[in-house]
Amino acid sequence: MKIRQHPRINGILIGDEVYSHPHKLFARVADVFPAAVCVRIGVLSVDNPMEIILAPQLWRADDIENLSVCRYCGSREQIRTVSDTGIPFRVCTACSPLTSEELLDEAKG
């Protein structure tokens, strides 16, 4: 039986930024698996002395969004961050809708 890769994992690379919807956390990918990614989260230890340690966590592919690629086409080139909805995501210049200023410039055109 062949292990199939989840469609969301297809474009994720080590070092990509991902957002977990259930945890509402951002993290960088440390390792990629067929249906999950391993990320390292900074956790405050309760031992003396208190320090921040990087704890590994597995995040399911269904629960994450890759923030290192264009949300619409998956491109890694010429992307910019959009945060109108509160959760930032990235869009490339080809998929980016025109802003109101650009629409005015085209109308004057």
Short mmCIF file of N, CA and C in Angstrom, two decimals:
data_model
loop_
_atom_site.label_atom_id
_atom_site.label_comp_id
_atom_site.label_asym_id
_atom_site.label_seq_id
_atom_site.Cartn_x
_atom_site.Cartn_y
_atom_site.Cartn_z
N MET A 1 0.84 -1.18 0.00
CA MET A 1 0.00 0.00 0.00
C MET A 1 0.89 1.25 0.00
N LYS A 2 0.64 2.13 -0.92
CA LYS A 2 1.46 3.34 -1.06
C LYS A 2 0.89 4.47 -0.20
N ILE A 3 1.77 5.17 0.49
CA ILE A 3 1.35 6.32 1.30
C ILE A 3 1.20 7.52 0.37
N ARG A 4 0.00 8.12 0.39
CA ARG A 4 -0.26 9.28 -0.46
C ARG A 4 -0.08 10.56 0.35
N GLN A 5 0.46 11.55 -0.30
CA GLN A 5 0.70 12.83 0.35
C GLN A 5 -0.57 13.67 0.31
N HIS A 6 -0.85 14.35 1.41
CA HIS A 6 -2.01 15.25 1.50
C HIS A 6 -1.80 16.41 0.52
N PRO A 7 -2.86 16.87 -0.16
CA PRO A 7 -2.70 17.96 -1.14
C PRO A 7 -2.11 19.25 -0.57
N ARG A 8 -2.38 19.56 0.69
CA ARG A 8 -1.84 20.79 1.28
C ARG A 8 -0.35 20.70 1.55
N ILE A 9 0.17 19.50 1.68
CA ILE A 9 1.60 19.32 1.98
C ILE A 9 2.44 19.47 0.71
N ASN A 10 1.81 19.36 -0.45
CA ASN A 10 2.52 19.39 -1.73
C ASN A 10 3.54 20.52 -1.85
N GLY A 11 3.18 21.75 -1.53
CA GLY A 11 4.09 22.87 -1.74
C GLY A 11 4.86 23.32 -0.52
N ILE A 12 4.74 22.61 0.59
CA ILE A 12 5.41 23.04 1.83
C ILE A 12 6.85 22.54 1.86
N LEU A 13 7.77 23.45 2.15
CA LEU A 13 9.19 23.13 2.27
C LEU A 13 9.67 23.44 3.68
N ILE A 14 10.78 22.85 4.06
CA ILE A 14 11.38 23.15 5.36
C ILE A 14 11.76 24.63 5.38
N GLY A 15 11.38 25.33 6.45
CA GLY A 15 11.66 26.75 6.58
C GLY A 15 10.47 27.63 6.24
N ASP A 16 9.43 27.06 5.63
CA ASP A 16 8.23 27.84 5.31
C ASP A 16 7.51 28.27 6.58
N GLU A 17 6.81 29.39 6.49
CA GLU A 17 5.97 29.84 7.59
C GLU A 17 4.58 29.25 7.42
N VAL A 18 4.05 28.66 8.48
CA VAL A 18 2.70 28.12 8.44
C VAL A 18 1.88 28.70 9.58
N TYR A 19 0.57 28.72 9.38
CA TYR A 19 -0.36 29.20 10.40
C TYR A 19 -1.29 28.05 10.77
N SER A 20 -1.45 27.80 12.06
CA SER A 20 -2.35 26.76 12.53
C SER A 20 -3.67 27.41 12.95
N HIS A 21 -4.75 27.04 12.27
CA HIS A 21 -6.06 27.61 12.60
C HIS A 21 -6.56 27.21 13.98
N PRO A 22 -6.45 25.94 14.42
CA PRO A 22 -6.94 25.59 15.76
C PRO A 22 -6.11 26.23 16.89
N HIS A 23 -4.78 26.30 16.71
CA HIS A 23 -3.91 26.84 17.76
C HIS A 23 -3.77 28.35 17.67
N LYS A 24 -4.09 28.92 16.50
CA LYS A 24 -3.91 30.35 16.23
C LYS A 24 -2.47 30.79 16.49
N LEU A 25 -1.53 29.98 15.93
CA LEU A 25 -0.10 30.23 16.08
C LEU A 25 0.58 30.19 14.72
N PHE A 26 1.67 30.94 14.63
CA PHE A 26 2.55 30.92 13.46
C PHE A 26 3.80 30.16 13.84
N ALA A 27 4.37 29.43 12.88
CA ALA A 27 5.62 28.71 13.16
C ALA A 27 6.33 28.42 11.85
N ARG A 28 7.61 28.09 11.95
CA ARG A 28 8.39 27.67 10.78
C ARG A 28 8.45 26.15 10.76
N VAL A 29 8.37 25.60 9.56
CA VAL A 29 8.38 24.15 9.37
C VAL A 29 9.78 23.62 9.60
N ALA A 30 9.88 22.58 10.45
CA ALA A 30 11.16 21.94 10.72
C ALA A 30 11.30 20.64 9.93
N ASP A 31 10.17 19.98 9.66
CA ASP A 31 10.20 18.73 8.89
C ASP A 31 8.83 18.54 8.25
N VAL A 32 8.79 17.83 7.13
CA VAL A 32 7.55 17.62 6.38
C VAL A 32 7.27 16.12 6.30
N PHE A 33 6.03 15.74 6.59
CA PHE A 33 5.57 14.36 6.51
C PHE A 33 4.40 14.29 5.53
N PRO A 34 3.95 13.10 5.13
CA PRO A 34 2.87 13.01 4.14
C PRO A 34 1.56 13.68 4.54
N ALA A 35 1.23 13.74 5.83
CA ALA A 35 -0.05 14.33 6.25
C ALA A 35 0.09 15.33 7.38
N ALA A 36 1.31 15.75 7.69
CA ALA A 36 1.53 16.69 8.79
C ALA A 36 2.88 17.38 8.61
N VAL A 37 3.08 18.44 9.38
CA VAL A 37 4.39 19.10 9.42
C VAL A 37 4.84 19.16 10.87
N CYS A 38 6.13 19.11 11.06
CA CYS A 38 6.72 19.27 12.38
C CYS A 38 7.19 20.72 12.49
N VAL A 39 6.76 21.41 13.54
CA VAL A 39 7.18 22.78 13.79
C VAL A 39 7.77 22.85 15.19
N ARG A 40 8.52 23.89 15.45
CA ARG A 40 9.07 24.08 16.79
C ARG A 40 8.46 25.35 17.37
N ILE A 41 7.86 25.20 18.55
CA ILE A 41 7.17 26.29 19.22
C ILE A 41 7.95 26.67 20.48
N GLY A 42 8.15 27.96 20.70
CA GLY A 42 8.80 28.43 21.91
C GLY A 42 7.87 28.29 23.10
N VAL A 43 8.33 27.56 24.12
CA VAL A 43 7.54 27.30 25.32
C VAL A 43 8.35 27.75 26.52
N LEU A 44 7.69 28.43 27.45
CA LEU A 44 8.37 28.88 28.67
C LEU A 44 8.42 27.74 29.66
N SER A 45 9.63 27.35 30.07
CA SER A 45 9.78 26.24 31.02
C SER A 45 9.44 26.72 32.42
N VAL A 46 8.94 25.80 33.25
CA VAL A 46 8.58 26.16 34.62
C VAL A 46 9.69 25.83 35.61
N ASP A 47 10.75 25.22 35.13
CA ASP A 47 11.88 24.87 35.99
C ASP A 47 12.75 26.10 36.22
N ASN A 48 13.55 26.06 37.28
CA ASN A 48 14.52 27.13 37.54
C ASN A 48 15.79 26.82 36.79
N PRO A 49 16.39 27.72 36.09
CA PRO A 49 15.88 29.04 35.75
C PRO A 49 14.85 28.95 34.62
N MET A 50 13.90 29.87 34.64
CA MET A 50 12.89 29.89 33.59
C MET A 50 13.56 30.28 32.28
N GLU A 51 13.27 29.54 31.24
CA GLU A 51 13.84 29.82 29.93
C GLU A 51 12.87 29.38 28.85
N ILE A 52 13.06 29.89 27.68
CA ILE A 52 12.23 29.49 26.55
C ILE A 52 12.92 28.33 25.84
N ILE A 53 12.18 27.25 25.69
CA ILE A 53 12.70 26.09 24.97
C ILE A 53 11.84 25.86 23.73
N LEU A 54 12.46 25.34 22.69
CA LEU A 54 11.74 25.05 21.46
C LEU A 54 11.22 23.62 21.53
N ALA A 55 9.90 23.50 21.61
CA ALA A 55 9.26 22.19 21.70
C ALA A 55 8.70 21.80 20.34
N PRO A 56 9.01 20.59 19.86
CA PRO A 56 8.46 20.17 18.57
C PRO A 56 6.99 19.79 18.69
N GLN A 57 6.22 20.12 17.66
CA GLN A 57 4.81 19.75 17.59
C GLN A 57 4.50 19.29 16.18
N LEU A 58 3.56 18.36 16.06
CA LEU A 58 3.07 17.93 14.76
C LEU A 58 1.74 18.63 14.50
N TRP A 59 1.65 19.31 13.37
CA TRP A 59 0.40 19.97 12.97
C TRP A 59 -0.15 19.24 11.75
N ARG A 60 -1.44 18.88 11.81
CA ARG A 60 -2.10 18.18 10.71
C ARG A 60 -2.21 19.08 9.49
N ALA A 61 -2.15 18.47 8.32
CA ALA A 61 -2.25 19.23 7.07
C ALA A 61 -3.59 19.94 6.94
N ASP A 62 -4.67 19.36 7.46
CA ASP A 62 -5.99 19.97 7.37
C ASP A 62 -6.10 21.25 8.18
N ASP A 63 -5.23 21.42 9.18
CA ASP A 63 -5.34 22.54 10.12
C ASP A 63 -4.42 23.70 9.81
N ILE A 64 -3.58 23.60 8.77
CA ILE A 64 -2.58 24.64 8.55
C ILE A 64 -2.76 25.34 7.21
N GLU A 65 -2.14 26.51 7.13
CA GLU A 65 -2.08 27.25 5.86
C GLU A 65 -0.64 27.69 5.67
N ASN A 66 -0.12 27.47 4.48
CA ASN A 66 1.26 27.85 4.16
C ASN A 66 1.29 29.34 3.84
N LEU A 67 2.03 30.11 4.61
CA LEU A 67 2.11 31.55 4.42
C LEU A 67 3.29 31.97 3.55
N SER A 68 4.07 31.03 3.07
CA SER A 68 5.25 31.35 2.26
C SER A 68 4.97 31.34 0.77
N VAL A 69 3.74 31.04 0.39
CA VAL A 69 3.38 30.98 -1.03
C VAL A 69 2.11 31.80 -1.25
N CYS A 70 1.84 32.13 -2.51
CA CYS A 70 0.61 32.83 -2.87
C CYS A 70 -0.59 31.96 -2.52
N ARG A 71 -1.57 32.54 -1.87
CA ARG A 71 -2.75 31.80 -1.45
C ARG A 71 -3.54 31.23 -2.64
N TYR A 72 -3.47 31.90 -3.78
CA TYR A 72 -4.31 31.51 -4.91
C TYR A 72 -3.62 30.60 -5.92
N CYS A 73 -2.36 30.89 -6.26
CA CYS A 73 -1.71 30.09 -7.31
C CYS A 73 -0.52 29.27 -6.80
N GLY A 74 -0.05 29.51 -5.58
CA GLY A 74 1.06 28.73 -5.02
C GLY A 74 2.44 29.23 -5.40
N SER A 75 2.53 30.38 -6.07
CA SER A 75 3.82 30.92 -6.49
C SER A 75 4.62 31.43 -5.29
N ARG A 76 5.94 31.38 -5.40
CA ARG A 76 6.82 31.92 -4.36
C ARG A 76 7.47 33.23 -4.80
N GLU A 77 7.16 33.68 -6.01
CA GLU A 77 7.77 34.87 -6.57
C GLU A 77 6.88 36.10 -6.38
N GLN A 78 7.48 37.23 -6.08
CA GLN A 78 6.82 38.53 -5.98
C GLN A 78 5.54 38.47 -5.14
N ILE A 79 5.66 37.94 -3.91
CA ILE A 79 4.49 37.87 -3.04
C ILE A 79 4.51 39.00 -2.04
N ARG A 80 3.34 39.44 -1.62
CA ARG A 80 3.23 40.48 -0.61
C ARG A 80 2.22 40.03 0.43
N THR A 81 2.33 40.57 1.63
CA THR A 81 1.46 40.19 2.73
C THR A 81 0.19 41.03 2.72
N VAL A 82 -0.94 40.36 2.86
CA VAL A 82 -2.24 41.02 2.97
C VAL A 82 -2.81 40.65 4.32
N SER A 83 -3.25 41.65 5.09
CA SER A 83 -3.78 41.34 6.42
C SER A 83 -5.12 42.04 6.66
N ASP A 84 -5.92 42.18 5.61
CA ASP A 84 -7.22 42.84 5.76
C ASP A 84 -8.17 42.05 6.64
N THR A 85 -8.06 40.73 6.65
CA THR A 85 -8.99 39.88 7.39
C THR A 85 -8.54 39.62 8.82
N GLY A 86 -7.38 40.11 9.22
CA GLY A 86 -6.87 39.85 10.56
C GLY A 86 -5.82 38.76 10.56
N ILE A 87 -5.98 37.73 9.74
CA ILE A 87 -5.00 36.67 9.61
C ILE A 87 -4.20 36.96 8.35
N PRO A 88 -2.92 37.25 8.48
CA PRO A 88 -2.14 37.59 7.28
C PRO A 88 -1.99 36.39 6.35
N PHE A 89 -2.01 36.67 5.06
CA PHE A 89 -1.71 35.67 4.04
C PHE A 89 -0.95 36.39 2.95
N ARG A 90 -0.42 35.63 2.00
CA ARG A 90 0.40 36.23 0.95
C ARG A 90 -0.25 36.02 -0.42
N VAL A 91 -0.10 37.05 -1.26
CA VAL A 91 -0.64 37.04 -2.61
C VAL A 91 0.44 37.55 -3.54
N CYS A 92 0.60 36.90 -4.71
CA CYS A 92 1.58 37.37 -5.69
C CYS A 92 0.99 38.53 -6.48
N THR A 93 1.83 39.25 -7.18
CA THR A 93 1.36 40.42 -7.93
C THR A 93 0.41 40.03 -9.05
N ALA A 94 0.56 38.84 -9.62
CA ALA A 94 -0.34 38.41 -10.70
C ALA A 94 -1.75 38.14 -10.18
N CYS A 95 -1.89 37.61 -8.97
CA CYS A 95 -3.20 37.27 -8.41
C CYS A 95 -3.79 38.40 -7.57
N SER A 96 -3.00 39.39 -7.26
CA SER A 96 -3.45 40.47 -6.38
C SER A 96 -4.54 41.31 -7.06
N PRO A 97 -5.66 41.53 -6.37
CA PRO A 97 -6.68 42.41 -6.95
C PRO A 97 -6.17 43.86 -6.95
N LEU A 98 -6.66 44.64 -7.86
CA LEU A 98 -6.25 46.04 -7.93
C LEU A 98 -6.76 46.80 -6.71
N THR A 99 -5.92 47.67 -6.17
CA THR A 99 -6.34 48.50 -5.05
C THR A 99 -7.16 49.67 -5.59
N SER A 100 -7.82 50.39 -4.71
CA SER A 100 -8.65 51.52 -5.14
C SER A 100 -7.81 52.59 -5.82
N GLU A 101 -6.56 52.79 -5.37
CA GLU A 101 -5.67 53.77 -6.00
C GLU A 101 -5.32 53.36 -7.43
N GLU A 102 -5.06 52.06 -7.64
CA GLU A 102 -4.74 51.57 -8.97
C GLU A 102 -5.94 51.69 -9.91
N LEU A 103 -7.14 51.46 -9.38
CA LEU A 103 -8.36 51.61 -10.18
C LEU A 103 -8.54 53.07 -10.62
N LEU A 104 -8.26 54.01 -9.73
CA LEU A 104 -8.35 55.44 -10.07
C LEU A 104 -7.34 55.80 -11.15
N ASP A 105 -6.11 55.27 -11.03
CA ASP A 105 -5.08 55.53 -12.03
C ASP A 105 -5.48 55.01 -13.40
N GLU A 106 -6.10 53.81 -13.43
CA GLU A 106 -6.54 53.23 -14.70
C GLU A 106 -7.69 54.05 -15.32
N ALA A 107 -8.58 54.57 -14.47
CA ALA A 107 -9.70 55.36 -14.95
C ALA A 107 -9.23 56.67 -15.58
N LYS A 108 -8.17 57.26 -14.97
CA LYS A 108 -7.61 58.51 -15.49
C LYS A 108 -6.87 58.25 -16.80
N GLY A 109 -6.30 57.06 -16.89
CA GLY A 109 -5.50 56.58 -17.90
C GLY A 109 -5.22 56.97 -19.19
#
